[in-house]
Short mmCIF file of C-alpha atoms in Angstrom, two decimals:
data_model
loop_
_atom_site.label_atom_id
_atom_site.label_comp_id
_atom_site.label_asym_id
_atom_site.label_seq_id
_atom_site.Cartn_x
_atom_site.Cartn_y
_atom_site.Cartn_z
CA UNK A 353 1.56 39.42 -116.40
CA UNK A 354 -0.90 36.73 -117.56
CA UNK A 355 -2.32 39.07 -120.20
CA UNK A 356 1.18 39.83 -121.48
CA UNK A 357 1.83 36.12 -121.83
CA UNK A 358 -1.43 35.67 -123.73
CA UNK A 359 -0.66 38.60 -126.03
CA UNK A 360 2.80 37.24 -126.74
CA UNK A 361 1.45 33.86 -127.57
CA UNK A 362 -1.14 35.29 -129.94
CA UNK A 363 1.50 37.47 -131.66
CA UNK A 364 3.76 34.44 -131.95
CA UNK A 365 1.09 32.51 -133.88
CA UNK A 366 -0.34 35.55 -135.73
CA UNK A 367 2.33 38.26 -136.06
CA UNK A 368 -0.09 40.72 -137.68
CA UNK A 369 -2.69 40.52 -134.89
CA UNK A 370 -3.38 43.56 -132.72
CA UNK A 371 -4.84 43.59 -129.21
CA UNK A 372 -6.50 46.07 -126.89
CA UNK A 373 -8.11 45.70 -123.50
CA UNK A 374 -11.88 46.00 -123.10
CA UNK A 375 -13.95 46.40 -119.95
CA UNK A 376 -14.34 42.96 -118.36
CA UNK A 377 -17.71 41.21 -118.42
CA UNK A 378 -19.37 39.88 -115.27
CA UNK A 379 -17.14 37.00 -114.21
CA UNK A 380 -14.00 37.48 -116.33
CA UNK A 381 -10.78 38.89 -114.89
CA UNK A 382 -9.92 40.51 -118.23
CA UNK A 383 -11.41 40.94 -121.67
CA UNK A 384 -9.18 41.45 -124.67
CA UNK A 385 -10.12 42.39 -128.22
CA UNK A 386 -7.96 40.58 -130.73
CA UNK A 387 -8.01 41.94 -134.30
CA UNK A 388 -6.71 39.41 -136.79
CA UNK A 389 -5.18 40.43 -140.12
CA UNK A 390 -7.49 40.85 -143.10
CA UNK A 391 -8.16 37.62 -144.87
CA UNK A 392 -7.63 35.38 -141.86
CA UNK A 393 -10.46 33.02 -141.02
CA UNK A 394 -12.28 34.29 -137.91
CA UNK A 395 -13.01 30.79 -136.59
CA UNK A 396 -9.33 29.85 -136.83
CA UNK A 397 -8.45 33.01 -134.93
CA UNK A 398 -11.09 32.27 -132.30
CA UNK A 399 -9.86 28.73 -131.81
CA UNK A 400 -6.28 29.93 -131.41
CA UNK A 401 -7.25 32.60 -128.88
CA UNK A 402 -9.42 30.24 -126.86
CA UNK A 403 -6.67 27.64 -126.72
CA UNK A 404 -4.17 30.17 -125.43
CA UNK A 405 -6.64 31.74 -122.98
CA UNK A 406 -7.51 28.29 -121.50
CA UNK A 407 -3.79 27.57 -121.04
CA UNK A 408 -3.40 30.84 -119.13
CA UNK A 409 -6.45 30.01 -117.02
CA UNK A 410 -4.91 26.58 -116.17
CA UNK A 411 -1.52 28.10 -115.30
CA UNK A 412 -2.59 31.28 -113.47
CA UNK A 413 -6.22 30.79 -112.52
CA UNK A 414 -7.28 33.96 -114.40
CA UNK A 415 -10.24 33.96 -116.74
CA UNK A 416 -9.44 36.00 -119.85
CA UNK A 417 -12.10 36.43 -122.50
CA UNK A 418 -10.98 37.17 -126.04
CA UNK A 419 -13.24 38.91 -128.56
CA UNK A 420 -11.91 38.17 -132.02
CA UNK A 421 -12.49 40.40 -135.04
CA UNK A 422 -10.90 40.26 -138.48
CA UNK A 423 -9.54 43.51 -139.89
CA UNK A 424 -11.19 44.77 -143.08
CA UNK A 425 -9.00 44.96 -146.18
CA UNK A 426 -9.15 48.78 -146.09
CA UNK A 427 -7.81 48.77 -142.52
CA UNK A 428 -4.91 46.53 -143.47
CA UNK A 429 -3.76 48.89 -146.19
CA UNK A 430 -4.05 52.07 -144.13
#
């Protein structure tokens, strides 16, 4: 449920973002790849994801790591 809340928050702020689960690292409860739309600044996307993930951690006690990538222009047009 916490992951669904995080995904919804990310999609609210960045409607063109896509997400997919990844195998968790050592101490995370969940790892999520977040692919931002082409042209979006990666640092802006990372800050947004970290802010939302920290809010989920405060609310639910779950540690969710987000790995942010920006889609290539060719991916966006496919």
